[in-house]
Each structure stands twice: as C-alpha cells, then as structure tokens.
Amino acid sequence: MFPCSNMLGPGLISIAGHATPIKELLWLLSLFAGIIICKIVYQLTGAISPFFFTGYVKLDWQKKLEWNNRGFSTFHALLVAAASLYLLLESDLFRDGAQDELMINRTSAFSDSILGISAGYFLADFAMIFYYFPALGGTEYVLHHGLSMFAIVQSLLSGQAQMYIFMVLFTESTTPFVNLRWYLDVAGQKNSQLYVCNGVALFLGWLVARILLFLFFFYHMFSHFDLIKKVYPLGFYSLLTVPPGLALLNIVWFWKIAKGLIKTLRKVRHSL
C-alpha cells in the first residue's frame, strides 16, 4: 500500500506519516507569513519608489502593478537564495555523515519555515499572475509557479527531498538581476552602463545557477538514486519529472537572455 496523503495519527494532513500538529501549525504560520510579507513589501515598494524614481508616479496602473510585484519577487528571491545557501553549504542538515537520518528525509524547523514562506510567495504571486493574466507574465510563468508550488508543498508535507528543493530554490538568486533589468528598461536606462553590466551579470548568473547547477542536481540525484527510491511514490515520480520541466524552461529563458545580451553589446560597440 502506497504511503500517500491520508488521515494518520493526530495530524490533519500526512504524507508518508510525516505530519504532526506542531508541524502543521508551523507550516500554516509560515505559509500565511509568506503571503503577508508579499503584501507588505508590495505596499512598501509603491510607497518608497517615487523617492528613487520620480517617473514612477507617471506610470500607468499596469506598469505600477508590475513594478510593485517585482518588489516582493526580489525580496523573496534574496531570502530563499540566502537560506538555501546556508542550508546547503553552512549547516549540517544535509551534510554526509552529519546525522543518522537518511539525507533524503532530513528536515528542520528552519527549513520547513523557509519552504512555507516560499510556498506563500508562489501562491500570492500565482494568484496575481492569474488574476491579471497576461499582464504579469504569460503561460510559462503560470507553468513555472505551478510546478514550483507542487514540488515545495510535496516536500514540506512529506519531509522528503528537501535538499533538492533548496537546490532549485537557489536558482531564484538570478531573479534580482531579471527585475533590475526590467526596472532600468521602464526607467529609460537601457543605454546606461548599469544596464549593460546587469545584463552580463544576469547571463553569467543564469548560466551558473540555472544551467550548471541543474546539471549538478541531476548528477547528484542519479548518483544517489538508491535514496531517491525511498521517497514516497508521488514524490519519487515528481523528482523525475518536475526538475526536467523547470530545466527546460530555464534553457528557453537562457536563450532569450543570451540573444538580448548580444543585441545590447552590439549597440554598445556601435556607439563607441
């Protein structure tokens, strides 16, 4: 019998028998915290932006909507990238031999909190994208956020494969460069040196965090496939399908970024 979602023990929701009332409370608080943080940062972005960019007040409602949306997108990216870096490299949570628990089953209150906050962000952003579709992004954004929420929630509720989820969340480290590129474009700074430097940083960051890191992700996963097979069925098949889907999206976006960078560098060369 597969250990899928069902009513087990005192917990309301259990995948692979992982949930407890305390964990469920932490998950819910983290989820709502993520949504509330998005709301606060969205409002703060709208409040402080006129002090840094006087043209903000002249933007139409759609541009202001996306401007503020990218504010909490940037905040989430910095938060989860920093947390992922800490959990993967600095803490002992996923280090080989650091714990008796199998690496695939290791969790902590901190890791659960970060996943809950991230799920709250993706839920809030997905709701805005869907409600204002396609103003804040097309089908590829809906697919990206849907896959991300699906993977994060599964890992959170099952307590399995969190190491791989944090590898993928670290790829959000490229988001601030994407958002800065958009901000500079809207501010009429496409010909500025900052725009060019940010474009180069975005290209290199995307190459490392969303292309090379995914290659390491797949190498690590298949070199530890004996552990992967211990993940509950839906989670196991999700690990085999969701990351390749996200990787494909990253390759498509990388191609667009590369073309944009080449176009920008050509303009710079012709202007010299």
Short mmCIF file of C-alpha atoms in Angstrom, two decimals:
data_model
loop_
_atom_site.label_atom_id
_atom_site.label_comp_id
_atom_site.label_asym_id
_atom_site.label_seq_id
_atom_site.Cartn_x
_atom_site.Cartn_y
_atom_site.Cartn_z
CA MET A 1 0.00 0.00 0.00
CA PHE A 2 1.44 3.36 -1.02
CA PRO A 3 2.02 5.90 1.80
CA CYS A 4 0.23 8.71 0.01
CA SER A 5 -1.81 11.55 1.57
CA ASN A 6 -4.30 10.32 4.14
CA MET A 7 -5.59 10.83 7.66
CA LEU A 8 -2.96 9.47 10.02
CA GLY A 9 -2.43 9.93 13.73
CA PRO A 10 -3.12 13.34 15.25
CA GLY A 11 -2.15 15.28 12.15
CA LEU A 12 -4.72 16.65 9.72
CA ILE A 13 -2.61 16.02 6.65
CA SER A 14 0.03 13.34 6.36
CA ILE A 15 2.28 12.24 3.53
CA ALA A 16 4.49 9.28 4.41
CA GLY A 17 3.37 9.70 8.05
CA HIS A 18 5.36 12.92 8.50
CA ALA A 19 2.82 15.43 9.80
CA THR A 20 2.23 16.30 13.45
CA PRO A 21 0.00 19.05 14.91
CA ILE A 22 3.06 21.18 15.76
CA LYS A 23 4.47 20.82 12.25
CA GLU A 24 1.10 21.60 10.69
CA LEU A 25 0.86 24.78 12.76
CA LEU A 26 4.37 25.79 11.67
CA TRP A 27 3.50 25.13 8.02
CA LEU A 28 0.34 27.21 8.16
CA LEU A 29 2.00 30.08 10.01
CA SER A 30 4.89 30.09 7.53
CA LEU A 31 2.51 29.99 4.56
CA PHE A 32 0.48 32.94 5.83
CA ALA A 33 3.68 34.76 6.79
CA GLY A 34 4.85 34.42 3.18
CA ILE A 35 1.60 35.88 1.87
CA ILE A 36 1.61 38.73 4.40
CA ILE A 37 5.26 39.55 3.64
CA CYS A 38 4.39 39.79 -0.06
CA LYS A 39 1.56 42.20 0.73
CA ILE A 40 3.76 44.36 2.98
CA VAL A 41 6.66 44.52 0.52
CA TYR A 42 4.23 45.23 -2.35
CA GLN A 43 2.86 48.24 -0.46
CA LEU A 44 6.31 49.42 0.66
CA THR A 45 7.63 49.22 -2.90
CA GLY A 46 4.82 51.50 -4.07
CA ALA A 47 5.41 53.89 -1.17
CA ILE A 48 9.18 54.35 -1.49
CA SER A 49 9.63 54.05 -5.27
CA PRO A 50 8.72 57.72 -6.01
CA PHE A 51 11.70 58.80 -3.85
CA PHE A 52 14.12 56.83 -6.04
CA PHE A 53 12.41 57.18 -9.43
CA THR A 54 10.33 60.31 -9.94
CA GLY A 55 8.81 58.83 -13.09
CA TYR A 56 7.02 56.20 -11.01
CA VAL A 57 4.01 58.46 -10.41
CA LYS A 58 3.59 58.86 -14.17
CA LEU A 59 3.47 55.14 -14.88
CA ASP A 60 0.12 53.63 -15.87
CA TRP A 61 -1.61 51.25 -13.47
CA GLN A 62 -0.31 48.16 -15.24
CA LYS A 63 3.32 49.29 -15.02
CA LYS A 64 2.88 50.23 -11.34
CA LEU A 65 1.32 46.83 -10.70
CA GLU A 66 4.28 45.01 -12.21
CA TRP A 67 6.78 47.40 -10.57
CA ASN A 68 5.41 46.63 -7.10
CA ASN A 69 5.04 42.94 -7.89
CA ARG A 70 8.70 42.72 -8.79
CA GLY A 71 9.49 44.33 -5.44
CA PHE A 72 8.28 41.35 -3.42
CA SER A 73 9.61 39.00 -6.08
CA THR A 74 13.09 40.40 -5.44
CA PHE A 75 12.65 40.16 -1.66
CA HIS A 76 11.60 36.50 -1.88
CA ALA A 77 14.50 35.69 -4.20
CA LEU A 78 17.09 37.19 -1.83
CA LEU A 79 15.53 35.45 1.18
CA VAL A 80 15.31 31.94 -0.26
CA ALA A 81 18.67 32.16 -2.05
CA ALA A 82 20.42 33.14 1.20
CA ALA A 83 18.56 30.47 3.19
CA SER A 84 19.30 27.81 0.56
CA LEU A 85 22.98 28.70 0.51
CA TYR A 86 23.13 28.42 4.30
CA LEU A 87 21.25 25.12 4.48
CA LEU A 88 23.20 23.51 1.63
CA LEU A 89 26.72 24.72 2.46
CA GLU A 90 26.96 26.03 6.03
CA SER A 91 24.58 23.95 8.13
CA ASP A 92 24.98 20.25 8.89
CA LEU A 93 21.42 19.42 7.88
CA PHE A 94 22.28 17.82 4.53
CA ARG A 95 25.96 17.07 5.12
CA ASP A 96 27.03 13.45 4.59
CA GLY A 97 27.53 11.63 7.86
CA ALA A 98 26.34 14.56 9.99
CA GLN A 99 23.14 12.79 11.07
CA ASP A 100 21.88 9.23 11.38
CA GLU A 101 18.74 10.14 9.41
CA LEU A 102 18.88 9.48 5.68
CA MET A 103 19.76 12.62 3.73
CA ILE A 104 16.52 12.35 1.76
CA ASN A 105 14.45 12.50 4.98
CA ARG A 106 16.22 15.35 6.80
CA THR A 107 14.28 18.45 7.80
CA SER A 108 14.41 21.17 10.46
CA ALA A 109 12.06 23.82 11.80
CA PHE A 110 14.07 26.42 9.86
CA SER A 111 13.97 24.54 6.56
CA ASP A 112 10.23 23.93 6.98
CA SER A 113 9.67 27.64 7.71
CA ILE A 114 11.55 28.73 4.59
CA LEU A 115 9.60 26.30 2.42
CA GLY A 116 6.34 27.52 3.94
CA ILE A 117 7.22 31.17 3.32
CA SER A 118 8.27 30.34 -0.24
CA ALA A 119 5.01 28.46 -0.84
CA GLY A 120 3.16 31.55 0.42
CA TYR A 121 5.08 33.73 -2.03
CA PHE A 122 4.42 31.47 -5.00
CA LEU A 123 0.74 31.25 -4.06
CA ALA A 124 0.41 35.05 -3.78
CA ASP A 125 2.33 35.68 -7.00
CA PHE A 126 0.45 32.93 -8.84
CA ALA A 127 -2.85 34.47 -7.77
CA MET A 128 -1.78 37.89 -9.10
CA ILE A 129 -0.47 36.43 -12.36
CA PHE A 130 -3.71 34.50 -12.86
CA TYR A 131 -5.97 37.42 -11.91
CA TYR A 132 -4.21 39.96 -14.15
CA PHE A 133 -3.23 37.47 -16.86
CA PRO A 134 -1.28 38.10 -19.03
CA ALA A 135 -0.12 41.46 -17.61
CA LEU A 136 2.37 39.92 -15.18
CA GLY A 137 3.55 37.03 -17.32
CA GLY A 138 2.41 34.50 -19.88
CA THR A 139 1.81 30.77 -19.80
CA GLU A 140 5.44 29.98 -18.99
CA TYR A 141 5.15 31.89 -15.69
CA VAL A 142 1.97 30.02 -14.78
CA LEU A 143 3.73 26.73 -15.53
CA HIS A 144 6.84 27.73 -13.56
CA HIS A 145 4.89 28.79 -10.48
CA GLY A 146 2.57 25.79 -10.67
CA LEU A 147 5.45 23.32 -10.81
CA SER A 148 7.30 25.18 -8.04
CA MET A 149 4.31 25.16 -5.68
CA PHE A 150 3.63 21.49 -6.41
CA ALA A 151 7.21 20.50 -5.59
CA ILE A 152 7.55 22.70 -2.49
CA VAL A 153 4.25 21.62 -0.93
CA GLN A 154 5.01 17.94 -1.51
CA SER A 155 8.43 18.24 0.10
CA LEU A 156 7.04 20.24 3.01
CA LEU A 157 4.20 17.82 3.80
CA SER A 158 6.27 14.67 3.32
CA GLY A 159 9.53 15.89 4.87
CA GLN A 160 11.41 14.31 1.98
CA ALA A 161 13.83 15.55 -0.69
CA GLN A 162 14.20 19.00 0.88
CA MET A 163 17.86 19.15 -0.16
CA TYR A 164 16.84 19.03 -3.82
CA ILE A 165 14.10 21.61 -3.31
CA PHE A 166 16.65 24.03 -1.84
CA MET A 167 18.97 23.43 -4.79
CA VAL A 168 16.17 24.53 -7.07
CA LEU A 169 15.20 27.46 -4.83
CA PHE A 170 18.77 28.75 -5.00
CA THR A 171 18.17 29.39 -8.69
CA GLU A 172 15.96 32.29 -7.56
CA SER A 173 19.24 34.16 -6.97
CA THR A 174 19.02 35.30 -10.61
CA THR A 175 15.64 36.98 -10.09
CA PRO A 176 17.01 40.32 -8.75
CA PHE A 177 19.01 40.73 -11.99
CA VAL A 178 15.92 39.98 -14.08
CA ASN A 179 13.91 42.53 -12.12
CA LEU A 180 16.64 45.20 -12.23
CA ARG A 181 16.77 44.78 -16.00
CA TRP A 182 13.04 45.44 -16.19
CA TYR A 183 13.25 48.43 -13.82
CA LEU A 184 16.04 50.03 -15.85
CA ASP A 185 14.11 49.46 -19.07
CA VAL A 186 10.99 51.15 -17.66
CA ALA A 187 13.13 53.99 -16.29
CA GLY A 188 14.57 54.63 -19.76
CA GLN A 189 18.05 53.44 -18.82
CA LYS A 190 18.57 50.78 -21.49
CA ASN A 191 21.63 52.61 -22.79
CA SER A 192 23.24 53.02 -19.37
CA GLN A 193 26.39 51.25 -18.24
CA LEU A 194 24.45 49.73 -15.33
CA TYR A 195 22.03 48.09 -17.77
CA VAL A 196 24.91 46.52 -19.70
CA CYS A 197 26.71 45.32 -16.55
CA ASN A 198 23.47 43.90 -15.17
CA GLY A 199 22.89 42.08 -18.46
CA VAL A 200 26.31 40.44 -18.25
CA ALA A 201 25.72 39.52 -14.59
CA LEU A 202 22.33 38.08 -15.46
CA PHE A 203 23.83 35.95 -18.26
CA LEU A 204 26.63 34.60 -16.06
CA GLY A 205 24.35 34.12 -13.04
CA TRP A 206 21.77 32.28 -15.11
CA LEU A 207 24.48 30.07 -16.61
CA VAL A 208 25.78 29.09 -13.17
CA ALA A 209 22.57 28.98 -11.10
CA ARG A 210 20.04 27.71 -13.62
CA ILE A 211 22.07 25.68 -16.12
CA LEU A 212 25.22 24.31 -14.46
CA LEU A 213 23.52 23.88 -11.07
CA PHE A 214 20.76 21.83 -12.68
CA LEU A 215 23.40 19.60 -14.30
CA PHE A 216 24.88 19.02 -10.82
CA PHE A 217 21.34 18.49 -9.49
CA PHE A 218 20.70 15.67 -11.96
CA TYR A 219 24.17 14.17 -11.39
CA HIS A 220 23.68 14.16 -7.61
CA MET A 221 20.17 12.77 -7.85
CA PHE A 222 21.07 9.86 -10.08
CA SER A 223 24.30 9.11 -8.20
CA HIS A 224 22.14 8.79 -5.05
CA PHE A 225 19.29 7.00 -6.77
CA ASP A 226 19.16 4.36 -4.04
CA LEU A 227 17.99 7.13 -1.69
CA ILE A 228 15.65 8.66 -4.26
CA LYS A 229 13.79 5.35 -4.50
CA LYS A 230 12.93 5.66 -0.79
CA VAL A 231 10.79 8.76 -1.47
CA TYR A 232 7.04 8.09 -1.39
CA PRO A 233 5.60 7.29 -4.87
CA LEU A 234 4.18 10.65 -5.97
CA GLY A 235 7.28 12.43 -4.70
CA PHE A 236 9.55 9.96 -6.47
CA TYR A 237 7.89 10.45 -9.84
CA SER A 238 7.76 14.21 -9.27
CA LEU A 239 11.54 14.24 -8.79
CA LEU A 240 11.87 12.52 -12.14
CA THR A 241 9.55 14.93 -14.00
CA VAL A 242 9.29 18.37 -12.35
CA PRO A 243 13.03 19.31 -12.35
CA PRO A 244 13.42 18.44 -16.06
CA GLY A 245 10.38 20.63 -16.79
CA LEU A 246 11.91 23.56 -14.88
CA ALA A 247 15.27 22.93 -16.54
CA LEU A 248 13.65 23.14 -19.96
CA LEU A 249 12.04 26.48 -19.05
CA ASN A 250 15.44 27.72 -17.84
CA ILE A 251 17.07 26.77 -21.14
CA VAL A 252 14.37 28.59 -23.13
CA TRP A 253 14.77 31.72 -20.98
CA PHE A 254 18.58 31.44 -21.15
CA TRP A 255 18.40 31.50 -24.93
CA LYS A 256 16.31 34.69 -24.78
CA ILE A 257 18.74 36.27 -22.28
CA ALA A 258 21.72 35.39 -24.47
CA LYS A 259 20.08 36.93 -27.54
CA GLY A 260 19.22 40.07 -25.57
CA LEU A 261 22.78 40.40 -24.27
CA ILE A 262 24.26 40.01 -27.74
CA LYS A 263 21.90 42.69 -29.05
CA THR A 264 22.85 45.06 -26.21
CA LEU A 265 26.59 44.51 -26.64
CA ARG A 266 26.32 45.18 -30.38
CA LYS A 267 24.63 48.51 -29.65
CA VAL A 268 27.38 49.40 -27.19
CA ARG A 269 30.09 48.54 -29.70
CA HIS A 270 28.47 50.62 -32.45
CA SER A 271 28.12 53.59 -30.11
CA LEU A 272 31.86 53.67 -29.32
#
